[in-house]
XYZ file of N, CA, C and O in Angstrom:
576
model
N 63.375 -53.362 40.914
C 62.664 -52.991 42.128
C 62.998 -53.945 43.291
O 62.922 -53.761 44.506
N 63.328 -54.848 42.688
C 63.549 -56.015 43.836
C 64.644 -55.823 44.890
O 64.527 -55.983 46.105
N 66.132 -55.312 43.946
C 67.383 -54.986 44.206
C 66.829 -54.153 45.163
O 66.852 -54.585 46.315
N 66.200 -52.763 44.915
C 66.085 -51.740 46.033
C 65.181 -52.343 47.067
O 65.425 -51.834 48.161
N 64.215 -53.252 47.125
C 63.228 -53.332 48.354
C 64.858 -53.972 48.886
O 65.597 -53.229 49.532
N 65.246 -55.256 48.571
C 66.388 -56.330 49.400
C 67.356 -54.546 50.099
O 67.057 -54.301 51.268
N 68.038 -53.833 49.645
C 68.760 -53.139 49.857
C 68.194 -52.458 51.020
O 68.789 -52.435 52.098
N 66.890 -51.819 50.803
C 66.531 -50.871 51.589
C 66.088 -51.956 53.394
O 66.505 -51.797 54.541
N 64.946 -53.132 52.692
C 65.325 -54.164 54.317
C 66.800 -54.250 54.917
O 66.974 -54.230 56.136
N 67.881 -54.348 53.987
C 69.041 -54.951 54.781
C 69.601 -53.574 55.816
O 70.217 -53.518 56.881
N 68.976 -52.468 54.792
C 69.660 -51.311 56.190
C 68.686 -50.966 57.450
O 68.987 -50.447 58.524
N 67.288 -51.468 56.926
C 66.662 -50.716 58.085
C 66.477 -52.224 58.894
O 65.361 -52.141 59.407
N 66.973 -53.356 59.186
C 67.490 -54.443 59.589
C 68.810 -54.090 60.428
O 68.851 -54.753 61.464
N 69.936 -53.194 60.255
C 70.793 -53.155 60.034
C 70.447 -52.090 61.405
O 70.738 -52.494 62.531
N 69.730 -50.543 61.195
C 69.482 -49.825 61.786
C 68.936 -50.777 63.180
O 69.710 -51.188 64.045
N 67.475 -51.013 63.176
C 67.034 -51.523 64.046
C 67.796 -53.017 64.994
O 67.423 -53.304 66.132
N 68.813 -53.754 64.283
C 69.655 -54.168 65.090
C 70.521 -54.082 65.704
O 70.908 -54.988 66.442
N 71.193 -52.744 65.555
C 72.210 -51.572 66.187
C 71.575 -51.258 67.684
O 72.011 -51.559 68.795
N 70.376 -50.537 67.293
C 69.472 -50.060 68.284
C 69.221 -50.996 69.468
O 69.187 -50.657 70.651
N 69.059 -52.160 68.995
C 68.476 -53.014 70.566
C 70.094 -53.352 70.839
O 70.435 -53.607 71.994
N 71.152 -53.351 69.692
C 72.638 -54.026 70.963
C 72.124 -52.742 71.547
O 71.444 -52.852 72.567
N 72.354 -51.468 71.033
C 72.120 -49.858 71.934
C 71.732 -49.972 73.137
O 72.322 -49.669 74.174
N 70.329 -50.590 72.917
C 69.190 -50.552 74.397
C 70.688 -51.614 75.353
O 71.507 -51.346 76.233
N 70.401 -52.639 74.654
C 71.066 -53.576 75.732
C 72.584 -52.943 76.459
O 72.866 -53.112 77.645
N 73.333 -52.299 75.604
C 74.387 -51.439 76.360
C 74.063 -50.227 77.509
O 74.642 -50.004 78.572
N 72.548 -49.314 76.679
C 72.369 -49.056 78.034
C 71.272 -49.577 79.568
O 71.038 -49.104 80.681
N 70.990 -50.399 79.035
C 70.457 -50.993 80.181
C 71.415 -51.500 81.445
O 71.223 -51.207 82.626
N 72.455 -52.300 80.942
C 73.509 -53.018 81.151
C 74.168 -52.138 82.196
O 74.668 -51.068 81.850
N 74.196 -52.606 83.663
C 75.234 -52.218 84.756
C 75.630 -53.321 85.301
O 75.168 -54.441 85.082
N 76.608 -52.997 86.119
C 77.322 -53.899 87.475
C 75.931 -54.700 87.897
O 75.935 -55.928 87.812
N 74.784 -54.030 88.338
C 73.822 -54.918 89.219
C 72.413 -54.343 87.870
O 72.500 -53.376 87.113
N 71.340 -55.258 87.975
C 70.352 -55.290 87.394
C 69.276 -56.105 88.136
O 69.338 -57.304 88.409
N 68.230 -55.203 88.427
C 67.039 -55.726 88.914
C 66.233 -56.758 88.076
O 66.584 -56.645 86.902
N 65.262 -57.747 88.235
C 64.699 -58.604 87.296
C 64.104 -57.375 85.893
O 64.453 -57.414 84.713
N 63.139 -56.377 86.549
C 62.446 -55.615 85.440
C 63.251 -55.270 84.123
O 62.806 -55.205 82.976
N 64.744 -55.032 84.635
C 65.508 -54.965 83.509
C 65.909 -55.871 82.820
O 65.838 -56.039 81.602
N 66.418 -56.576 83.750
C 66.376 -58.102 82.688
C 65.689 -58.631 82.284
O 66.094 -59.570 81.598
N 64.448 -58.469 82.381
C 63.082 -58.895 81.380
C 63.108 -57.829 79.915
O 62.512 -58.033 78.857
N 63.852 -56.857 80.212
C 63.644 -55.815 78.997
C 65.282 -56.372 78.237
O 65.379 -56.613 77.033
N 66.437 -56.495 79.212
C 67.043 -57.143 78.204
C 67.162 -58.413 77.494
O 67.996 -58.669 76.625
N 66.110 -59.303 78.012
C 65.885 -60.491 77.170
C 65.357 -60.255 76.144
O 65.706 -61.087 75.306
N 64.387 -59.227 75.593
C 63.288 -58.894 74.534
C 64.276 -58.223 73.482
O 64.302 -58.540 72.293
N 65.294 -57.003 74.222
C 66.155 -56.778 73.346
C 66.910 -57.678 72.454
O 66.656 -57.825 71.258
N 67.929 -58.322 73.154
C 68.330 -59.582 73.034
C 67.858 -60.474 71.678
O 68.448 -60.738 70.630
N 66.955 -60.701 72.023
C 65.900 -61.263 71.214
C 65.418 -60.302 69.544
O 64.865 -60.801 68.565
N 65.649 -59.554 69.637
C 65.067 -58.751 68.894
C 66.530 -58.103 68.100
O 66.601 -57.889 66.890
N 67.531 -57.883 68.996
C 68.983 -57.957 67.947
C 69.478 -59.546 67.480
O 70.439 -59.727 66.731
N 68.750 -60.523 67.988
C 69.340 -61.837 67.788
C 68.652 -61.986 65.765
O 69.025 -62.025 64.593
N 67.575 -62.007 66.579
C 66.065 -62.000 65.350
C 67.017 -61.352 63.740
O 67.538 -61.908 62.774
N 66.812 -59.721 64.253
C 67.367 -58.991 63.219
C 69.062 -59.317 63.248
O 69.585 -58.255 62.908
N 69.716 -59.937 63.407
C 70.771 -60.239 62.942
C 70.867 -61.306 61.877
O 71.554 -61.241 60.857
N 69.998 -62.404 62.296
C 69.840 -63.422 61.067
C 68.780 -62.578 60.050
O 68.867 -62.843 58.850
N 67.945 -61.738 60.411
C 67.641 -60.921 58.969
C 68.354 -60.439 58.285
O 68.459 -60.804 57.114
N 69.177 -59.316 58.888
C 70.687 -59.227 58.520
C 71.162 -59.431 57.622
O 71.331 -58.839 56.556
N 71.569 -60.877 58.276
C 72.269 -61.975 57.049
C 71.272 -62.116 55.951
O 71.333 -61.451 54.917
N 70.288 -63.061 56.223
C 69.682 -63.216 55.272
C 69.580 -62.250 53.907
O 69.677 -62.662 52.751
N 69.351 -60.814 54.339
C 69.438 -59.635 53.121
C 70.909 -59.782 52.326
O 71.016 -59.836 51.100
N 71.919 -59.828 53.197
C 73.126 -59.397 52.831
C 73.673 -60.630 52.124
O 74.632 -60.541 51.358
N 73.146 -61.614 52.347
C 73.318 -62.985 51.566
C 72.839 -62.874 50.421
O 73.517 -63.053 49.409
N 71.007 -62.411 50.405
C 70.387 -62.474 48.794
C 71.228 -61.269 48.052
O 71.950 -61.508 47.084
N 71.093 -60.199 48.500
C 72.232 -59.048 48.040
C 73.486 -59.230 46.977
O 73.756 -58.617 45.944
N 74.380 -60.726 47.905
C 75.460 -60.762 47.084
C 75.347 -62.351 46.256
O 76.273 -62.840 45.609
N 74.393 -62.801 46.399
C 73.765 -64.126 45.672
C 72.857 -63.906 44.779
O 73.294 -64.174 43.660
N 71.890 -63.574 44.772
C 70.622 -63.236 43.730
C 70.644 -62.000 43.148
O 70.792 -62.029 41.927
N 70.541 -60.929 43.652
C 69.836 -59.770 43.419
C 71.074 -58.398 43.233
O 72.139 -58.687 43.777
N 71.060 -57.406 42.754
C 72.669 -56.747 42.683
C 73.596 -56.581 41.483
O 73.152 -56.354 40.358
N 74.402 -56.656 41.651
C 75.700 -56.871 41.310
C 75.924 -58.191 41.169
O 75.119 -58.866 41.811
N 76.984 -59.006 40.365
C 77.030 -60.150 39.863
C 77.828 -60.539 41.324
O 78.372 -59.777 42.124
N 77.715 -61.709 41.348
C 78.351 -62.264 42.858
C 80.081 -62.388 42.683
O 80.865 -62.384 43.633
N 80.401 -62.480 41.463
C 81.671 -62.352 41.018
C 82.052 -60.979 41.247
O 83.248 -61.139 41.492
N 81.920 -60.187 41.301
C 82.068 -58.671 41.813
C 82.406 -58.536 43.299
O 83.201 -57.744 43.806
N 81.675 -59.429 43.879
C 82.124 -59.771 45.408
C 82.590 -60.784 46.229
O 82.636 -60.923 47.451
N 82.933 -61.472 45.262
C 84.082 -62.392 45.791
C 84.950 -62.416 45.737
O 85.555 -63.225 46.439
N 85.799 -61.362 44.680
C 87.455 -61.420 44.805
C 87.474 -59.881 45.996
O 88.578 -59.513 46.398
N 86.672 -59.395 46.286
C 86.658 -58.775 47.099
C 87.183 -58.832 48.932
O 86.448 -59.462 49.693
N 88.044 -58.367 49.320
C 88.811 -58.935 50.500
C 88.171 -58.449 51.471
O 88.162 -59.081 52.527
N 87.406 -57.084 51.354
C 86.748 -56.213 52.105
C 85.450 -56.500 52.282
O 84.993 -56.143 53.367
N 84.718 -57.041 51.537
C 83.635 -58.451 51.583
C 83.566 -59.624 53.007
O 82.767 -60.013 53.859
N 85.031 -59.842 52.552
C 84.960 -61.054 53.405
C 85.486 -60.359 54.445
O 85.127 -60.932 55.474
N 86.357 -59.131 54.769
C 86.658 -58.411 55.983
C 85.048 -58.897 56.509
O 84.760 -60.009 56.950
N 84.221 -57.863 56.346
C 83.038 -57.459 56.859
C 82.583 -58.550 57.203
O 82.752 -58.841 58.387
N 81.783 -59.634 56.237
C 81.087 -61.254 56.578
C 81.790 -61.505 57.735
O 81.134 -62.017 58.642
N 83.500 -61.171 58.039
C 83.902 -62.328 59.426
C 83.693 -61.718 60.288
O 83.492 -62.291 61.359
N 83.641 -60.130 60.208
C 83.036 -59.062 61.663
C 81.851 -59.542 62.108
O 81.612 -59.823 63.283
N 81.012 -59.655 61.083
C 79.819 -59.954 61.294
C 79.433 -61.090 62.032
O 78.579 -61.161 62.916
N 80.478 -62.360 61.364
C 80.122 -63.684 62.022
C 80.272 -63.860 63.460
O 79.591 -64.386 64.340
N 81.896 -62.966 63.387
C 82.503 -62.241 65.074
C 81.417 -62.100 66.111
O 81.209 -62.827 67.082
N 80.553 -60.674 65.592
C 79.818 -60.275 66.373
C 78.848 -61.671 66.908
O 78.729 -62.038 68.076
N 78.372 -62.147 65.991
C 77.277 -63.116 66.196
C 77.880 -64.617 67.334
O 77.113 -65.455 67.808
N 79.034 -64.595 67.486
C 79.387 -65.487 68.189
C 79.940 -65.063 69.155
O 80.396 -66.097 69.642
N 80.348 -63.950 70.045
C 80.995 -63.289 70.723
C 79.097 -63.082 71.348
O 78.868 -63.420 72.509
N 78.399 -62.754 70.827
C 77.019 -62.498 71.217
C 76.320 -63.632 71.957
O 75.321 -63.479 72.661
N 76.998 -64.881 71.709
C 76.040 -65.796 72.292
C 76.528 -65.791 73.671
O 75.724 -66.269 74.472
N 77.759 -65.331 74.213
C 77.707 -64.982 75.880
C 76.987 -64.080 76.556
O 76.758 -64.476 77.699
N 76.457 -62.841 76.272
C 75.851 -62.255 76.902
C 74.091 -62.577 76.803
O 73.320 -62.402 77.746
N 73.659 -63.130 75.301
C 72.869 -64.483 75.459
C 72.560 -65.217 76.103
O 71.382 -65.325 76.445
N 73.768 -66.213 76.626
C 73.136 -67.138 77.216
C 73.296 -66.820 78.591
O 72.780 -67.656 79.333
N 74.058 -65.518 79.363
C 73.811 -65.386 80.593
C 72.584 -64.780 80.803
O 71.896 -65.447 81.575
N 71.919 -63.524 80.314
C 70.496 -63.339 80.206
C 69.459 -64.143 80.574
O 68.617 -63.890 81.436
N 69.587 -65.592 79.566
C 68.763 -67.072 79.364
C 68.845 -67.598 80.936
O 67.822 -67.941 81.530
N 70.274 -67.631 81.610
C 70.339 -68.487 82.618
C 69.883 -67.484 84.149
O 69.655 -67.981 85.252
N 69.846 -66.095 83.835
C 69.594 -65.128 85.243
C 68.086 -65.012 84.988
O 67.456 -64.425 85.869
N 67.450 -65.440 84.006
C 65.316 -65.701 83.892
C 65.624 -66.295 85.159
O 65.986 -65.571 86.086
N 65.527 -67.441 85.289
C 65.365 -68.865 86.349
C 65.615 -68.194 88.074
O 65.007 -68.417 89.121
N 66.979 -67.164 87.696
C 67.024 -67.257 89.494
C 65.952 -66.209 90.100
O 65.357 -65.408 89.379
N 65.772 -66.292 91.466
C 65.017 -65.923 92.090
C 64.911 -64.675 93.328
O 64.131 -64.365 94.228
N 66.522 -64.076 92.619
C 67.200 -63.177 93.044
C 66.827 -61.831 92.424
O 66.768 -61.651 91.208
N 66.462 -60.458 93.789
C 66.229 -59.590 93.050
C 66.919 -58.333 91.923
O 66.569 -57.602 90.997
N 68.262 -58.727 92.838
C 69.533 -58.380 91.847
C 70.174 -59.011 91.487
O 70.479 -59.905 92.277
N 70.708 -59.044 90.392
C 71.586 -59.840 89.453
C 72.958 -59.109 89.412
O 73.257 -57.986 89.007
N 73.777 -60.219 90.020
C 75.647 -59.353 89.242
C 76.112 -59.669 88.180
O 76.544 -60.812 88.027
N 76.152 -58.605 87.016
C 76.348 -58.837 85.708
C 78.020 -58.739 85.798
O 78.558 -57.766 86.327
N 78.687 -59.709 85.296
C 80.324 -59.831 85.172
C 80.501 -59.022 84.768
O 79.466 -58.464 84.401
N 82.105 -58.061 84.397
C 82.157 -56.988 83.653
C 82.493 -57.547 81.950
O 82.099 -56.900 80.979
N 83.184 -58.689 81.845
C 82.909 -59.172 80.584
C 81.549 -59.303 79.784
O 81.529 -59.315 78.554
N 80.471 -59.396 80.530
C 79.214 -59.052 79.740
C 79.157 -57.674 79.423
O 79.132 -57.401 78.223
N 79.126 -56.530 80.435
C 79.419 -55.517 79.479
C 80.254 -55.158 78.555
O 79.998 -54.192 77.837
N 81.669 -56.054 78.387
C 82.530 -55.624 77.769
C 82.582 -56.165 76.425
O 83.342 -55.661 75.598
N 81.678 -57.362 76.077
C 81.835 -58.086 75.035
C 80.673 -57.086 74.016
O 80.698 -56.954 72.793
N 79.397 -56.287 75.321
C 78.511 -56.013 74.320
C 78.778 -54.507 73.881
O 78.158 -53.958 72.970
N 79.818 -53.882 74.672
C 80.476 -52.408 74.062
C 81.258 -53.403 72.742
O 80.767 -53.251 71.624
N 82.475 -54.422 72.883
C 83.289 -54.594 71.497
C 82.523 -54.724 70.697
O 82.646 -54.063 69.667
N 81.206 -55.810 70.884
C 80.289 -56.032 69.533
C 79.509 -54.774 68.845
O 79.357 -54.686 67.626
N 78.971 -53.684 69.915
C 78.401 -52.478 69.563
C 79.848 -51.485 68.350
O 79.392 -50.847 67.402
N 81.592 -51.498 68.583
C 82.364 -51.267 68.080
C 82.529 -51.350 66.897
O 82.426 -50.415 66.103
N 82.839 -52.625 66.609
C 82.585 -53.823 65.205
C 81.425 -53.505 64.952
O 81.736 -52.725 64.051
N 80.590 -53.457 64.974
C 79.180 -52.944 64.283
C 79.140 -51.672 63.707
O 78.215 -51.328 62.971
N 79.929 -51.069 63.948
C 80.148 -49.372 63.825
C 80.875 -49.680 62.473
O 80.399 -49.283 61.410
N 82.044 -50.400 62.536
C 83.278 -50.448 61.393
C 82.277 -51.056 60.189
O 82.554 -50.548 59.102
N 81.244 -51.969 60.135
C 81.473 -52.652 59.219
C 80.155 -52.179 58.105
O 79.820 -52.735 57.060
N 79.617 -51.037 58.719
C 79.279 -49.995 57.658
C 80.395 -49.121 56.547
O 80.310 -48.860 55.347
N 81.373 -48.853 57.521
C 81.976 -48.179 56.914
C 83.293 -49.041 55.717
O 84.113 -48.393 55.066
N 83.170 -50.693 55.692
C 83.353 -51.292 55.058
C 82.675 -51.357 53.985
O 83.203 -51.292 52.875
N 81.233 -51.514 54.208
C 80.675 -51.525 53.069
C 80.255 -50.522 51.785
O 79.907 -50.696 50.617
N 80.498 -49.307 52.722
C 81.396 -48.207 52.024
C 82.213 -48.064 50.572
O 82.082 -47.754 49.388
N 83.393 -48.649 51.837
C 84.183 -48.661 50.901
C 84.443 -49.857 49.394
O 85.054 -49.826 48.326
N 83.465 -50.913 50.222
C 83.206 -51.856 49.230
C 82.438 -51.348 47.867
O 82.689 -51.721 46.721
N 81.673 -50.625 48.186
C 80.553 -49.898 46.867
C 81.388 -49.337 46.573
O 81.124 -49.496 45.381
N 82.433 -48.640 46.539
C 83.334 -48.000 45.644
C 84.323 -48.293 45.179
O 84.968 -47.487 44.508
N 84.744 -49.593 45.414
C 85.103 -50.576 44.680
C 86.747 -50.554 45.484
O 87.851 -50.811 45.002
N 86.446 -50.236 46.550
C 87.912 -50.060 47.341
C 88.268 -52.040 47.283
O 87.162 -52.581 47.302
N 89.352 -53.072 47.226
C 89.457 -54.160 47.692
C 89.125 -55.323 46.224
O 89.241 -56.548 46.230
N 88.810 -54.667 45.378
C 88.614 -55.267 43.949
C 90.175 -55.601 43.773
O 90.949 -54.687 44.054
N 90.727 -56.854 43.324
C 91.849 -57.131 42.628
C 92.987 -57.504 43.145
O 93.952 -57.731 42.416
């Protein structure tokens, strides 16, 4: 029972952290008034949150609970996915910390670079693929 509660958190973790990059892509233009950027800090926050939940599931998953952890370590498609993942999470801390630093000003529009939108469409991308990794991982695609 344990296996399925860990399984079933890591997707609806998984779901609901999709959803706020979502919100934050569409919130996200050239110019943004404060009201929005108060809604994309919460997002933000809330895909940051559920990303280290994320992990956390997908860690006990292939450590404790499952399948023997030896099952997923000679696995290449394993570690494909873990470095997308890590990808996303560090490619994320730019549109992060510009969010963090446009609270403070006192300006009613904000000019969002186009690299902030562009980092949070690639990360929304990679997020797409690395379901379909894990896919193929349960079927034992990357064994051997």
């Amino acid at each position: 029972m344990i296996d399925l509660s860990v399984r079933y958190f890591h997707f609806v973790g998984i779901f609901i952290m999709f959803a706020a990059l979502f919100g934050v892509h569409l919130l996200l233009r050239p110019q943004i008034d404060k009201q929005a950027l108060k809604k994309l800090v919460v997002l933000d926050m809330v895909y940051g949150s559920f990303a280290l939940f994320v992990l956390a599931m997908g860690l006990t998953l292939w450590l404790w609970v499952g399948k023997p952890s030896a099952f997923y370590n000679s696995n290449w498609i394993l570690h494909l996915k873990v470095s997308l993942f890590v990808l996303v999470g560090i490619i994320s801390v730019v549109p992060t910390l510009f969010f963090i630093k446009q609270r403070d000003l006192q300006a009613e529009l904000i000019d969002v670079p186009k690299r902030i939108i562009t980092i949070v469409r690639i990360e929304l991308c990679i997020l797409v693929v690395i379901p379909l990794l894990a896919v193929l991982m349960a079927h034992g695609v990357g064994l051997g």
